[in-house]
Amino acid sequence: MRRAALVTGAVALLALGAVGGWFAARETEDPERIVETSTVTVTTTEEALDAALPEAVARTRQALLEAARERDYDALRPLVPPTGFEYTFGSPVPGGPIAYWQELERTTDERPLERLEQVLEMPYTLSRGIFVWPFAYDVASLDELTAHEREVLAPLGPLETVFVEGTGYLGWRAGIRPDGAWVFFVAGD
């Protein structure tokens, strides 16, 4: 019996020692710290001039693109040269290119400024010394286009309507000379 009491006492002492040790360890631990952080990312998008374009061409393209995005014929007007600008394959129209494009909007489903924006957002090609949008300007046949190029041109509508076999691309296109002069924005042949 005495032995059982000693064993019970020893077990009790061990248990109390373990509990006391646990409390002592908790009291000497570093306090738990919870740190919450948050990150805010601010992204700024700027229109960068195309490094491959001459500066004058990039400036003209940017001005045309801004006017087209705003659907602002008044902003476009000073960019149209007084002579030598190609906008129709027919006779000149009274009032010039702006009047012609506005008449197209009134009488057809054509939206020249929407098309100008679309083509200027596409890659360009250099043809006979003129920077021309879209790149398909000098592609002779639909068969020459890769799947990716067809996808890039998709905003212009069904490709069969802007390509004429044997003739090539006849959709809306814009051209700027290396000196920054806008020389044409025309569709058809």
JSON list of N, CA, C and O in Angstrom, two decimals, residues 73 99-115 172 187:
[
{"chain": "A", "resi": 73, "resn": "TYR", "atom": "N", "xyz": [-14.18, 64.21, -86.56]},
{"chain": "A", "resi": 73, "resn": "TYR", "atom": "CA", "xyz": [-13.78, 64.68, -87.88]},
{"chain": "A", "resi": 73, "resn": "TYR", "atom": "C", "xyz": [-13.07, 66.03, -87.80]},
{"chain": "A", "resi": 73, "resn": "TYR", "atom": "O", "xyz": [-12.18, 66.30, -88.60]},
{"chain": "A", "resi": 99, "resn": "ALA", "atom": "N", "xyz": [-16.01, 65.41, -96.01]},
{"chain": "A", "resi": 99, "resn": "ALA", "atom": "CA", "xyz": [-17.39, 65.39, -96.51]},
{"chain": "A", "resi": 99, "resn": "ALA", "atom": "C", "xyz": [-17.72, 64.03, -97.12]},
{"chain": "A", "resi": 99, "resn": "ALA", "atom": "O", "xyz": [-18.83, 63.51, -96.93]},
{"chain": "A", "resi": 100, "resn": "TYR", "atom": "N", "xyz": [-16.77, 63.44, -97.85]},
{"chain": "A", "resi": 100, "resn": "TYR", "atom": "CA", "xyz": [-16.98, 62.14, -98.46]},
{"chain": "A", "resi": 100, "resn": "TYR", "atom": "C", "xyz": [-17.23, 61.07, -97.40]},
{"chain": "A", "resi": 100, "resn": "TYR", "atom": "O", "xyz": [-18.19, 60.29, -97.49]},
{"chain": "A", "resi": 101, "resn": "TRP", "atom": "N", "xyz": [-16.37, 61.04, -96.37]},
{"chain": "A", "resi": 101, "resn": "TRP", "atom": "CA", "xyz": [-16.53, 60.02, -95.32]},
{"chain": "A", "resi": 101, "resn": "TRP", "atom": "C", "xyz": [-17.81, 60.22, -94.54]},
{"chain": "A", "resi": 101, "resn": "TRP", "atom": "O", "xyz": [-18.49, 59.26, -94.18]},
{"chain": "A", "resi": 102, "resn": "GLN", "atom": "N", "xyz": [-18.17, 61.47, -94.28]},
{"chain": "A", "resi": 102, "resn": "GLN", "atom": "CA", "xyz": [-19.42, 61.72, -93.57]},
{"chain": "A", "resi": 102, "resn": "GLN", "atom": "C", "xyz": [-20.62, 61.30, -94.40]},
{"chain": "A", "resi": 102, "resn": "GLN", "atom": "O", "xyz": [-21.60, 60.78, -93.87]},
{"chain": "A", "resi": 103, "resn": "GLU", "atom": "N", "xyz": [-20.54, 61.52, -95.69]},
{"chain": "A", "resi": 103, "resn": "GLU", "atom": "CA", "xyz": [-21.62, 61.08, -96.59]},
{"chain": "A", "resi": 103, "resn": "GLU", "atom": "C", "xyz": [-21.72, 59.56, -96.59]},
{"chain": "A", "resi": 103, "resn": "GLU", "atom": "O", "xyz": [-22.83, 59.01, -96.60]},
{"chain": "A", "resi": 104, "resn": "LEU", "atom": "N", "xyz": [-20.59, 58.86, -96.57]},
{"chain": "A", "resi": 104, "resn": "LEU", "atom": "CA", "xyz": [-20.62, 57.40, -96.48]},
{"chain": "A", "resi": 104, "resn": "LEU", "atom": "C", "xyz": [-21.35, 56.96, -95.22]},
{"chain": "A", "resi": 104, "resn": "LEU", "atom": "O", "xyz": [-22.14, 56.01, -95.25]},
{"chain": "A", "resi": 105, "resn": "GLU", "atom": "N", "xyz": [-21.09, 57.63, -94.12]},
{"chain": "A", "resi": 105, "resn": "GLU", "atom": "CA", "xyz": [-21.76, 57.28, -92.86]},
{"chain": "A", "resi": 105, "resn": "GLU", "atom": "C", "xyz": [-23.26, 57.52, -92.94]},
{"chain": "A", "resi": 105, "resn": "GLU", "atom": "O", "xyz": [-24.04, 56.73, -92.40]},
{"chain": "A", "resi": 106, "resn": "ARG", "atom": "N", "xyz": [-23.66, 58.60, -93.61]},
{"chain": "A", "resi": 106, "resn": "ARG", "atom": "CA", "xyz": [-25.09, 58.92, -93.71]},
{"chain": "A", "resi": 106, "resn": "ARG", "atom": "C", "xyz": [-25.83, 57.97, -94.65]},
{"chain": "A", "resi": 106, "resn": "ARG", "atom": "O", "xyz": [-27.01, 57.67, -94.42]},
{"chain": "A", "resi": 107, "resn": "THR", "atom": "N", "xyz": [-25.17, 57.54, -95.71]},
{"chain": "A", "resi": 107, "resn": "THR", "atom": "CA", "xyz": [-25.89, 56.82, -96.77]},
{"chain": "A", "resi": 107, "resn": "THR", "atom": "C", "xyz": [-25.58, 55.32, -96.85]},
{"chain": "A", "resi": 107, "resn": "THR", "atom": "O", "xyz": [-26.24, 54.62, -97.62]},
{"chain": "A", "resi": 108, "resn": "THR", "atom": "N", "xyz": [-24.60, 54.85, -96.12]},
{"chain": "A", "resi": 108, "resn": "THR", "atom": "CA", "xyz": [-24.25, 53.42, -96.17]},
{"chain": "A", "resi": 108, "resn": "THR", "atom": "C", "xyz": [-24.02, 52.92, -94.75]},
{"chain": "A", "resi": 108, "resn": "THR", "atom": "O", "xyz": [-24.16, 53.68, -93.79]},
{"chain": "A", "resi": 109, "resn": "ASP", "atom": "N", "xyz": [-23.62, 51.68, -94.65]},
{"chain": "A", "resi": 109, "resn": "ASP", "atom": "CA", "xyz": [-23.28, 51.16, -93.34]},
{"chain": "A", "resi": 109, "resn": "ASP", "atom": "C", "xyz": [-21.78, 51.31, -93.05]},
{"chain": "A", "resi": 109, "resn": "ASP", "atom": "O", "xyz": [-21.27, 50.79, -92.07]},
{"chain": "A", "resi": 110, "resn": "GLU", "atom": "N", "xyz": [-21.07, 52.02, -93.91]},
{"chain": "A", "resi": 110, "resn": "GLU", "atom": "CA", "xyz": [-19.64, 52.26, -93.71]},
{"chain": "A", "resi": 110, "resn": "GLU", "atom": "C", "xyz": [-19.42, 53.22, -92.55]},
{"chain": "A", "resi": 110, "resn": "GLU", "atom": "O", "xyz": [-20.17, 54.19, -92.38]},
{"chain": "A", "resi": 111, "resn": "ARG", "atom": "N", "xyz": [-18.38, 52.98, -91.77]},
{"chain": "A", "resi": 111, "resn": "ARG", "atom": "CA", "xyz": [-17.96, 53.84, -90.67]},
{"chain": "A", "resi": 111, "resn": "ARG", "atom": "C", "xyz": [-16.47, 54.10, -90.83]},
{"chain": "A", "resi": 111, "resn": "ARG", "atom": "O", "xyz": [-15.64, 53.42, -90.22]},
{"chain": "A", "resi": 112, "resn": "PRO", "atom": "N", "xyz": [-16.11, 55.07, -91.67]},
{"chain": "A", "resi": 112, "resn": "PRO", "atom": "CA", "xyz": [-14.71, 55.30, -91.99]},
{"chain": "A", "resi": 112, "resn": "PRO", "atom": "C", "xyz": [-13.80, 55.52, -90.76]},
{"chain": "A", "resi": 112, "resn": "PRO", "atom": "O", "xyz": [-12.69, 54.99, -90.73]},
{"chain": "A", "resi": 113, "resn": "LEU", "atom": "N", "xyz": [-14.27, 56.26, -89.78]},
{"chain": "A", "resi": 113, "resn": "LEU", "atom": "CA", "xyz": [-13.39, 56.50, -88.63]},
{"chain": "A", "resi": 113, "resn": "LEU", "atom": "C", "xyz": [-13.19, 55.23, -87.80]},
{"chain": "A", "resi": 113, "resn": "LEU", "atom": "O", "xyz": [-12.11, 55.02, -87.26]},
{"chain": "A", "resi": 114, "resn": "GLU", "atom": "N", "xyz": [-14.19, 54.38, -87.73]},
{"chain": "A", "resi": 114, "resn": "GLU", "atom": "CA", "xyz": [-14.01, 53.09, -87.07]},
{"chain": "A", "resi": 114, "resn": "GLU", "atom": "C", "xyz": [-12.98, 52.26, -87.82]},
{"chain": "A", "resi": 114, "resn": "GLU", "atom": "O", "xyz": [-12.12, 51.62, -87.22]},
{"chain": "A", "resi": 115, "resn": "ARG", "atom": "N", "xyz": [-13.08, 52.28, -89.15]},
{"chain": "A", "resi": 115, "resn": "ARG", "atom": "CA", "xyz": [-12.12, 51.52, -89.96]},
{"chain": "A", "resi": 115, "resn": "ARG", "atom": "C", "xyz": [-10.71, 52.10, -89.83]},
{"chain": "A", "resi": 115, "resn": "ARG", "atom": "O", "xyz": [-9.74, 51.37, -89.77]},
{"chain": "A", "resi": 172, "resn": "TRP", "atom": "N", "xyz": [-10.20, 48.98, -96.48]},
{"chain": "A", "resi": 172, "resn": "TRP", "atom": "CA", "xyz": [-9.71, 50.28, -96.04]},
{"chain": "A", "resi": 172, "resn": "TRP", "atom": "C", "xyz": [-8.23, 50.19, -95.72]},
{"chain": "A", "resi": 172, "resn": "TRP", "atom": "O", "xyz": [-7.78, 49.22, -95.11]},
{"chain": "A", "resi": 187, "resn": "ALA", "atom": "N", "xyz": [-10.70, 52.89, -99.64]},
{"chain": "A", "resi": 187, "resn": "ALA", "atom": "CA", "xyz": [-11.10, 51.49, -99.78]},
{"chain": "A", "resi": 187, "resn": "ALA", "atom": "C", "xyz": [-11.51, 51.26, -101.22]},
{"chain": "A", "resi": 187, "resn": "ALA", "atom": "O", "xyz": [-11.92, 52.18, -101.91]}
]
